[in-house]
Amino acid sequence: MFHAQILTLFPEFFDSPLSCSIPKRALAADLATIECIQIRDFATDKHHRVDDTPYGGGPGMVMKPEPVVAAIREARQRQPDTHVVMLTPSGVRFTQNKAMTYVNKGSLTLLCGRYEGFDERICDYVDEQLSLGDYVLSGGEPATMCVLDAVIRLLPGVLGSPESAVLDSFTEEGILDWPHYTRPEIFEGKEVPDVLLSGHHAAIRQWRKEQSIKRSQQRIQES
Ligand code: ADE
């Protein structure tokens, strides 16, 4: 079974996305467990402060090291072999390959920040810094949800057909998925490509491969 722990100030953020569709099924079938750890529970001062103003001045607040590091220690105590990932826009980019390596780790701990970011010293207590992309979210929670979703659907037994995960976009290094069609055969004058109706399996395979390559080249040009 795959175990995930989420270190967050907003555990309620995850209630809805984890209670529908594939994550819901995976949790109900005991293929994964997901547990939230409230960072604020580890603040020791009277006001349970988790953030403070930045040294050197400037806007915003910074997450304090004491409660965050105490929460990381709790996560490591609960799951000694866990891989601790800090979500931050300055981390390494998340990819499908990374999702696959996380599946193999068996236990993942995702640390979500808020405000301007983390006190830099916290980085010494995590195994990896991960970014969803070159944009700034208001916190690590939406990034964590994307990572978890990408990992959960790869767990053995989660998807109906094991082929679905293997055949996805990106599973083959950098190659995008081919176009998919379903009924009706003509929608608002737009027809399903003839080859897909031909029943000629080799021709269909060839067409899909060509379309994947064409689409991948187009996306490179667009970005
Ligand atoms: N926190 C804020 N922005 C983020 C991003 N782009 N990726 C991961 N964590 C984040």
PDB file of C-alpha atoms and ligand atoms in Angstrom:
ATOM      1  CA  MET A   1       0.000   0.000   0.000  1.00  0.00           C
ATOM      2  CA  PHE A   2       1.171   3.534  -0.811  1.00  0.00           C
ATOM      3  CA  HIS A   3       1.318   6.065   2.058  1.00  0.00           C
ATOM      4  CA  ALA A   4       1.195   9.841   1.728  1.00  0.00           C
ATOM      5  CA  GLN A   5       1.439  12.464   4.443  1.00  0.00           C
ATOM      6  CA  ILE A   6       0.595  16.116   3.822  1.00  0.00           C
ATOM      7  CA  LEU A   7       2.087  18.821   6.049  1.00  0.00           C
ATOM      8  CA  THR A   8      -0.233  21.795   5.724  1.00  0.00           C
ATOM      9  CA  LEU A   9      -1.980  24.682   7.452  1.00  0.00           C
ATOM     10  CA  PHE A  10      -5.152  23.864   5.478  1.00  0.00           C
ATOM     11  CA  PRO A  11      -6.009  20.148   5.714  1.00  0.00           C
ATOM     12  CA  GLU A  12      -9.603  20.929   4.649  1.00  0.00           C
ATOM     13  CA  PHE A  13      -8.259  21.919   1.214  1.00  0.00           C
ATOM     14  CA  PHE A  14      -7.911  18.214   0.381  1.00  0.00           C
ATOM     15  CA  ASP A  15     -11.380  17.040   1.490  1.00  0.00           C
ATOM     16  CA  SER A  16     -13.118  17.601  -1.816  1.00  0.00           C
ATOM     17  CA  PRO A  17     -10.496  16.446  -4.377  1.00  0.00           C
ATOM     18  CA  LEU A  18      -9.783  13.285  -2.404  1.00  0.00           C
ATOM     19  CA  SER A  19     -13.457  12.433  -2.146  1.00  0.00           C
ATOM     20  CA  CYS A  20     -14.204  12.037  -5.831  1.00  0.00           C
ATOM     21  CA  SER A  21     -13.279   9.912  -8.805  1.00  0.00           C
ATOM     22  CA  ILE A  22      -9.968   8.044  -8.889  1.00  0.00           C
ATOM     23  CA  PRO A  23      -8.428   9.224  -5.584  1.00  0.00           C
ATOM     24  CA  LYS A  24     -11.681   8.315  -3.797  1.00  0.00           C
ATOM     25  CA  ARG A  25     -11.662   4.818  -5.327  1.00  0.00           C
ATOM     26  CA  ALA A  26      -7.981   4.268  -4.512  1.00  0.00           C
ATOM     27  CA  LEU A  27      -8.498   5.249  -0.868  1.00  0.00           C
ATOM     28  CA  ALA A  28     -11.693   3.188  -0.538  1.00  0.00           C
ATOM     29  CA  ALA A  29      -9.896   0.138  -1.975  1.00  0.00           C
ATOM     30  CA  ASP A  30      -7.006   0.574   0.523  1.00  0.00           C
ATOM     31  CA  LEU A  31      -4.498   0.998  -2.306  1.00  0.00           C
ATOM     32  CA  ALA A  32      -3.304   4.227  -0.646  1.00  0.00           C
ATOM     33  CA  THR A  33      -3.573   6.090   2.637  1.00  0.00           C
ATOM     34  CA  ILE A  34      -3.376   9.879   2.917  1.00  0.00           C
ATOM     35  CA  GLU A  35      -2.946  11.629   6.234  1.00  0.00           C
ATOM     36  CA  CYS A  36      -2.731  15.359   6.936  1.00  0.00           C
ATOM     37  CA  ILE A  37      -0.481  16.766   9.634  1.00  0.00           C
ATOM     38  CA  GLN A  38      -1.445  20.266  10.778  1.00  0.00           C
ATOM     39  CA  ILE A  39       1.731  22.367  10.945  1.00  0.00           C
ATOM     40  CA  ARG A  40       0.116  24.797  13.406  1.00  0.00           C
ATOM     41  CA  ASP A  41      -0.139  21.976  15.991  1.00  0.00           C
ATOM     42  CA  PHE A  42       3.668  22.177  16.258  1.00  0.00           C
ATOM     43  CA  ALA A  43       3.816  25.909  17.084  1.00  0.00           C
ATOM     44  CA  THR A  44       4.834  26.194  20.712  1.00  0.00           C
ATOM     45  CA  ASP A  45       4.115  29.864  21.473  1.00  0.00           C
ATOM     46  CA  LYS A  46       0.917  31.159  23.004  1.00  0.00           C
ATOM     47  CA  HIS A  47      -0.511  32.400  19.681  1.00  0.00           C
ATOM     48  CA  HIS A  48       0.478  29.303  17.659  1.00  0.00           C
ATOM     49  CA  ARG A  49       2.363  31.440  15.163  1.00  0.00           C
ATOM     50  CA  VAL A  50       3.681  29.736  12.090  1.00  0.00           C
ATOM     51  CA  ASP A  51       4.934  32.810  10.200  1.00  0.00           C
ATOM     52  CA  ASP A  52       6.903  35.977  10.861  1.00  0.00           C
ATOM     53  CA  THR A  53       8.257  39.036   9.046  1.00  0.00           C
ATOM     54  CA  PRO A  54      11.344  38.585   6.833  1.00  0.00           C
ATOM     55  CA  TYR A  55      14.785  39.567   8.137  1.00  0.00           C
ATOM     56  CA  GLY A  56      16.103  42.355   5.935  1.00  0.00           C
ATOM     57  CA  GLY A  57      12.606  43.719   5.360  1.00  0.00           C
ATOM     58  CA  GLY A  58      10.284  43.381   2.402  1.00  0.00           C
ATOM     59  CA  PRO A  59       6.680  42.373   1.858  1.00  0.00           C
ATOM     60  CA  GLY A  60       4.844  39.323   3.126  1.00  0.00           C
ATOM     61  CA  MET A  61       5.501  36.776   5.812  1.00  0.00           C
ATOM     62  CA  VAL A  62       7.862  33.820   5.988  1.00  0.00           C
ATOM     63  CA  MET A  63       7.084  30.390   7.454  1.00  0.00           C
ATOM     64  CA  LYS A  64       9.007  29.895  10.691  1.00  0.00           C
ATOM     65  CA  PRO A  65      11.460  27.008  10.940  1.00  0.00           C
ATOM     66  CA  GLU A  66      10.507  25.650  14.391  1.00  0.00           C
ATOM     67  CA  PRO A  67       6.924  24.442  13.729  1.00  0.00           C
ATOM     68  CA  VAL A  68       7.703  23.291  10.173  1.00  0.00           C
ATOM     69  CA  VAL A  69      10.774  21.275  11.192  1.00  0.00           C
ATOM     70  CA  ALA A  70       8.867  19.773  14.144  1.00  0.00           C
ATOM     71  CA  ALA A  71       6.094  18.713  11.736  1.00  0.00           C
ATOM     72  CA  ILE A  72       8.681  17.146   9.374  1.00  0.00           C
ATOM     73  CA  ARG A  73      10.172  15.237  12.330  1.00  0.00           C
ATOM     74  CA  GLU A  74       6.724  13.949  13.263  1.00  0.00           C
ATOM     75  CA  ALA A  75       6.199  12.780   9.665  1.00  0.00           C
ATOM     76  CA  ARG A  76       9.558  10.967   9.658  1.00  0.00           C
ATOM     77  CA  GLN A  77       8.746   9.361  12.986  1.00  0.00           C
ATOM     78  CA  ARG A  78       5.400   8.077  11.697  1.00  0.00           C
ATOM     79  CA  GLN A  79       6.978   6.763   8.490  1.00  0.00           C
ATOM     80  CA  PRO A  80      10.740   6.384   8.891  1.00  0.00           C
ATOM     81  CA  ASP A  81      11.404   5.664   5.188  1.00  0.00           C
ATOM     82  CA  THR A  82       9.302   8.516   3.842  1.00  0.00           C
ATOM     83  CA  HIS A  83      10.601  10.795   1.077  1.00  0.00           C
ATOM     84  CA  VAL A  84      10.005  14.413   2.119  1.00  0.00           C
ATOM     85  CA  VAL A  85       9.182  16.850  -0.679  1.00  0.00           C
ATOM     86  CA  MET A  86       8.862  20.611  -0.215  1.00  0.00           C
ATOM     87  CA  LEU A  87       6.522  22.280  -2.739  1.00  0.00           C
ATOM     88  CA  THR A  88       8.037  25.568  -3.862  1.00  0.00           C
ATOM     89  CA  PRO A  89       8.188  27.521  -7.134  1.00  0.00           C
ATOM     90  CA  SER A  90      11.987  27.446  -6.836  1.00  0.00           C
ATOM     91  CA  GLY A  91      12.117  23.638  -6.837  1.00  0.00           C
ATOM     92  CA  VAL A  92      12.878  21.158  -9.607  1.00  0.00           C
ATOM     93  CA  ARG A  93      10.034  20.747 -12.123  1.00  0.00           C
ATOM     94  CA  PHE A  94       7.509  17.933 -11.519  1.00  0.00           C
ATOM     95  CA  THR A  95       7.298  15.426 -14.397  1.00  0.00           C
ATOM     96  CA  GLN A  96       5.656  12.100 -15.201  1.00  0.00           C
ATOM     97  CA  ASN A  97       9.016  10.417 -14.559  1.00  0.00           C
ATOM     98  CA  LYS A  98       9.065  11.864 -11.060  1.00  0.00           C
ATOM     99  CA  ALA A  99       5.526  10.605 -10.450  1.00  0.00           C
ATOM    100  CA  MET A 100       6.734   7.110 -11.361  1.00  0.00           C
ATOM    101  CA  THR A 101       9.730   7.324  -9.002  1.00  0.00           C
ATOM    102  CA  TYR A 102       7.407   8.436  -6.172  1.00  0.00           C
ATOM    103  CA  VAL A 103       5.217   5.360  -6.701  1.00  0.00           C
ATOM    104  CA  ASN A 104       8.291   3.217  -6.113  1.00  0.00           C
ATOM    105  CA  LYS A 105       9.221   5.029  -2.906  1.00  0.00           C
ATOM    106  CA  GLY A 106       6.106   3.711  -1.159  1.00  0.00           C
ATOM    107  CA  SER A 107       5.830   6.689   1.189  1.00  0.00           C
ATOM    108  CA  LEU A 108       5.765  10.370   0.302  1.00  0.00           C
ATOM    109  CA  THR A 109       5.517  13.402   2.593  1.00  0.00           C
ATOM    110  CA  LEU A 110       4.477  16.656   0.919  1.00  0.00           C
ATOM    111  CA  LEU A 111       5.248  19.932   2.678  1.00  0.00           C
ATOM    112  CA  CYS A 112       2.955  22.824   1.713  1.00  0.00           C
ATOM    113  CA  GLY A 113       3.971  26.431   2.287  1.00  0.00           C
ATOM    114  CA  ARG A 114       1.882  29.595   2.423  1.00  0.00           C
ATOM    115  CA  TYR A 115       2.750  33.286   2.521  1.00  0.00           C
ATOM    116  CA  GLU A 116       6.000  34.429   0.839  1.00  0.00           C
ATOM    117  CA  GLY A 117       7.670  31.064   1.382  1.00  0.00           C
ATOM    118  CA  PHE A 118       9.742  29.039   3.821  1.00  0.00           C
ATOM    119  CA  ASP A 119      12.654  30.137   6.004  1.00  0.00           C
ATOM    120  CA  GLU A 120      15.618  28.936   3.907  1.00  0.00           C
ATOM    121  CA  ARG A 121      16.986  26.770   6.746  1.00  0.00           C
ATOM    122  CA  ILE A 122      13.979  24.433   6.430  1.00  0.00           C
ATOM    123  CA  CYS A 123      15.437  23.189   3.120  1.00  0.00           C
ATOM    124  CA  ASP A 124      18.082  21.250   5.074  1.00  0.00           C
ATOM    125  CA  TYR A 125      15.357  18.996   6.529  1.00  0.00           C
ATOM    126  CA  VAL A 126      13.693  17.884   3.274  1.00  0.00           C
ATOM    127  CA  ASP A 127      14.840  15.402   0.619  1.00  0.00           C
ATOM    128  CA  GLU A 128      13.763  17.386  -2.402  1.00  0.00           C
ATOM    129  CA  GLN A 129      12.299  20.735  -3.500  1.00  0.00           C
ATOM    130  CA  LEU A 130       9.635  20.416  -6.184  1.00  0.00           C
ATOM    131  CA  SER A 131       7.834  22.953  -8.389  1.00  0.00           C
ATOM    132  CA  LEU A 132       4.717  22.399 -10.432  1.00  0.00           C
ATOM    133  CA  GLY A 133       5.754  25.020 -12.963  1.00  0.00           C
ATOM    134  CA  ASP A 134       7.002  28.539 -13.494  1.00  0.00           C
ATOM    135  CA  TYR A 135       4.169  30.383 -11.796  1.00  0.00           C
ATOM    136  CA  VAL A 136       3.399  31.272  -8.201  1.00  0.00           C
ATOM    137  CA  LEU A 137       0.449  29.646  -6.445  1.00  0.00           C
ATOM    138  CA  SER A 138      -0.929  31.022  -3.195  1.00  0.00           C
ATOM    139  CA  GLY A 139       0.327  27.908  -1.442  1.00  0.00           C
ATOM    140  CA  GLY A 140       1.729  24.428  -1.905  1.00  0.00           C
ATOM    141  CA  GLU A 141      -1.680  22.724  -1.476  1.00  0.00           C
ATOM    142  CA  PRO A 142      -2.852  22.813  -5.126  1.00  0.00           C
ATOM    143  CA  ALA A 143       0.620  21.634  -6.207  1.00  0.00           C
ATOM    144  CA  THR A 144       0.492  18.783  -3.693  1.00  0.00           C
ATOM    145  CA  MET A 145      -2.936  17.737  -4.955  1.00  0.00           C
ATOM    146  CA  CYS A 146      -1.613  17.567  -8.532  1.00  0.00           C
ATOM    147  CA  VAL A 147       1.365  15.463  -7.450  1.00  0.00           C
ATOM    148  CA  LEU A 148      -0.826  13.108  -5.427  1.00  0.00           C
ATOM    149  CA  ASP A 149      -3.317  12.707  -8.254  1.00  0.00           C
ATOM    150  CA  ALA A 150      -0.552  11.907 -10.747  1.00  0.00           C
ATOM    151  CA  VAL A 151       0.936   9.335  -8.338  1.00  0.00           C
ATOM    152  CA  ILE A 152      -2.321   7.706  -7.223  1.00  0.00           C
ATOM    153  CA  ARG A 153      -3.488   6.917 -10.742  1.00  0.00           C
ATOM    154  CA  LEU A 154      -0.212   5.051 -11.358  1.00  0.00           C
ATOM    155  CA  LEU A 155      -0.643   2.736  -8.357  1.00  0.00           C
ATOM    156  CA  PRO A 156      -1.205  -0.880  -9.385  1.00  0.00           C
ATOM    157  CA  GLY A 157      -4.919  -1.687  -9.379  1.00  0.00           C
ATOM    158  CA  VAL A 158      -6.163   1.924  -9.401  1.00  0.00           C
ATOM    159  CA  LEU A 159      -7.023   2.310 -13.098  1.00  0.00           C
ATOM    160  CA  GLY A 160      -9.404  -0.102 -14.798  1.00  0.00           C
ATOM    161  CA  SER A 161      -6.841  -1.156 -17.358  1.00  0.00           C
ATOM    162  CA  PRO A 162      -3.130  -1.204 -16.470  1.00  0.00           C
ATOM    163  CA  GLU A 163      -2.459  -0.204 -20.090  1.00  0.00           C
ATOM    164  CA  SER A 164      -4.158   3.173 -19.610  1.00  0.00           C
ATOM    165  CA  ALA A 165      -1.381   4.459 -17.369  1.00  0.00           C
ATOM    166  CA  VAL A 166       1.377   2.995 -19.502  1.00  0.00           C
ATOM    167  CA  LEU A 167       0.012   4.485 -22.719  1.00  0.00           C
ATOM    168  CA  ASP A 168      -0.412   8.005 -21.315  1.00  0.00           C
ATOM    169  CA  SER A 169       1.104  11.162 -22.697  1.00  0.00           C
ATOM    170  CA  PHE A 170       4.660  11.611 -21.406  1.00  0.00           C
ATOM    171  CA  THR A 171       5.114   7.998 -20.347  1.00  0.00           C
ATOM    172  CA  GLU A 172       7.290   7.659 -23.380  1.00  0.00           C
ATOM    173  CA  GLU A 173       9.911  10.354 -22.883  1.00  0.00           C
ATOM    174  CA  GLY A 174       8.431  13.655 -24.098  1.00  0.00           C
ATOM    175  CA  ILE A 175       5.939  12.124 -26.539  1.00  0.00           C
ATOM    176  CA  LEU A 176       2.340  13.282 -26.236  1.00  0.00           C
ATOM    177  CA  ASP A 177      -0.777  11.162 -26.476  1.00  0.00           C
ATOM    178  CA  TRP A 178      -2.544  10.712 -29.831  1.00  0.00           C
ATOM    179  CA  PRO A 179      -6.001  12.262 -30.482  1.00  0.00           C
ATOM    180  CA  HIS A 180      -8.977  10.263 -29.204  1.00  0.00           C
ATOM    181  CA  TYR A 181     -12.489  10.045 -30.674  1.00  0.00           C
ATOM    182  CA  THR A 182     -15.747   8.432 -29.611  1.00  0.00           C
ATOM    183  CA  ARG A 183     -19.351   8.434 -30.912  1.00  0.00           C
ATOM    184  CA  PRO A 184     -20.926  10.191 -32.787  1.00  0.00           C
ATOM    185  CA  GLU A 185     -19.103   9.622 -36.065  1.00  0.00           C
ATOM    186  CA  ILE A 186     -19.952  13.189 -37.190  1.00  0.00           C
ATOM    187  CA  PHE A 187     -20.244  16.027 -34.650  1.00  0.00           C
ATOM    188  CA  GLU A 188     -21.260  19.443 -36.004  1.00  0.00           C
ATOM    189  CA  GLY A 189     -19.800  18.493 -39.367  1.00  0.00           C
ATOM    190  CA  LYS A 190     -16.484  17.278 -37.906  1.00  0.00           C
ATOM    191  CA  GLU A 191     -15.758  13.681 -38.882  1.00  0.00           C
ATOM    192  CA  VAL A 192     -13.818  10.977 -37.058  1.00  0.00           C
ATOM    193  CA  PRO A 193     -10.703  10.139 -39.155  1.00  0.00           C
ATOM    194  CA  ASP A 194     -11.506   7.278 -41.584  1.00  0.00           C
ATOM    195  CA  VAL A 195      -8.556   5.162 -40.452  1.00  0.00           C
ATOM    196  CA  LEU A 196     -10.100   4.753 -36.969  1.00  0.00           C
ATOM    197  CA  LEU A 197     -13.249   3.259 -38.509  1.00  0.00           C
ATOM    198  CA  SER A 198     -11.307   0.984 -40.864  1.00  0.00           C
ATOM    199  CA  GLY A 199     -10.736  -1.879 -38.421  1.00  0.00           C
ATOM    200  CA  HIS A 200      -7.177  -2.064 -39.816  1.00  0.00           C
ATOM    201  CA  HIS A 201      -5.144  -2.382 -36.621  1.00  0.00           C
ATOM    202  CA  ALA A 202      -1.682  -1.888 -38.094  1.00  0.00           C
ATOM    203  CA  ALA A 203      -2.832   1.245 -39.951  1.00  0.00           C
ATOM    204  CA  ILE A 204      -4.433   2.591 -36.755  1.00  0.00           C
ATOM    205  CA  ARG A 205      -1.229   2.007 -34.786  1.00  0.00           C
ATOM    206  CA  GLN A 206       0.794   3.779 -37.468  1.00  0.00           C
ATOM    207  CA  TRP A 207      -1.651   6.739 -37.618  1.00  0.00           C
ATOM    208  CA  ARG A 208      -1.594   7.158 -33.832  1.00  0.00           C
ATOM    209  CA  LYS A 209       2.197   7.123 -33.766  1.00  0.00           C
ATOM    210  CA  GLU A 210       2.378   9.768 -36.499  1.00  0.00           C
ATOM    211  CA  GLN A 211      -0.211  11.933 -34.736  1.00  0.00           C
ATOM    212  CA  SER A 212       1.693  11.695 -31.424  1.00  0.00           C
ATOM    213  CA  ILE A 213       4.903  12.841 -33.066  1.00  0.00           C
ATOM    214  CA  LYS A 214       3.170  15.639 -34.998  1.00  0.00           C
ATOM    215  CA  ARG A 215       1.423  16.923 -31.871  1.00  0.00           C
ATOM    216  CA  SER A 216       4.632  16.765 -29.800  1.00  0.00           C
ATOM    217  CA  GLN A 217       6.495  18.792 -32.454  1.00  0.00           C
ATOM    218  CA  GLN A 218       3.664  21.349 -32.594  1.00  0.00           C
ATOM    219  CA  ARG A 219       3.663  21.807 -28.820  1.00  0.00           C
ATOM    220  CA  ILE A 220       7.419  22.372 -28.784  1.00  0.00           C
ATOM    221  CA  GLN A 221       7.019  25.102 -31.419  1.00  0.00           C
ATOM    222  CA  GLU A 222       4.159  26.718 -29.455  1.00  0.00           C
ATOM    223  CA  SER A 223       5.978  26.861 -26.122  1.00  0.00           C
TER     224      SER A 223
HETATM  225  N1  ADE B   1       3.947  26.978  -4.169  1.00  0.00           N
HETATM  226  C1  ADE B   1       3.667  28.144  -4.752  1.00  0.00           C
HETATM  227  N2  ADE B   1       3.834  28.083  -6.077  1.00  0.00           N
HETATM  228  C2  ADE B   1       4.226  26.813  -6.359  1.00  0.00           C
HETATM  229  C3  ADE B   1       4.562  26.117  -7.545  1.00  0.00           C
HETATM  230  N3  ADE B   1       4.539  26.708  -8.735  1.00  0.00           N
HETATM  231  N4  ADE B   1       4.937  24.837  -7.432  1.00  0.00           N
HETATM  232  C4  ADE B   1       4.987  24.224  -6.239  1.00  0.00           C
HETATM  233  N5  ADE B   1       4.678  24.825  -5.083  1.00  0.00           N
HETATM  234  C5  ADE B   1       4.296  26.106  -5.133  1.00  0.00           C
END
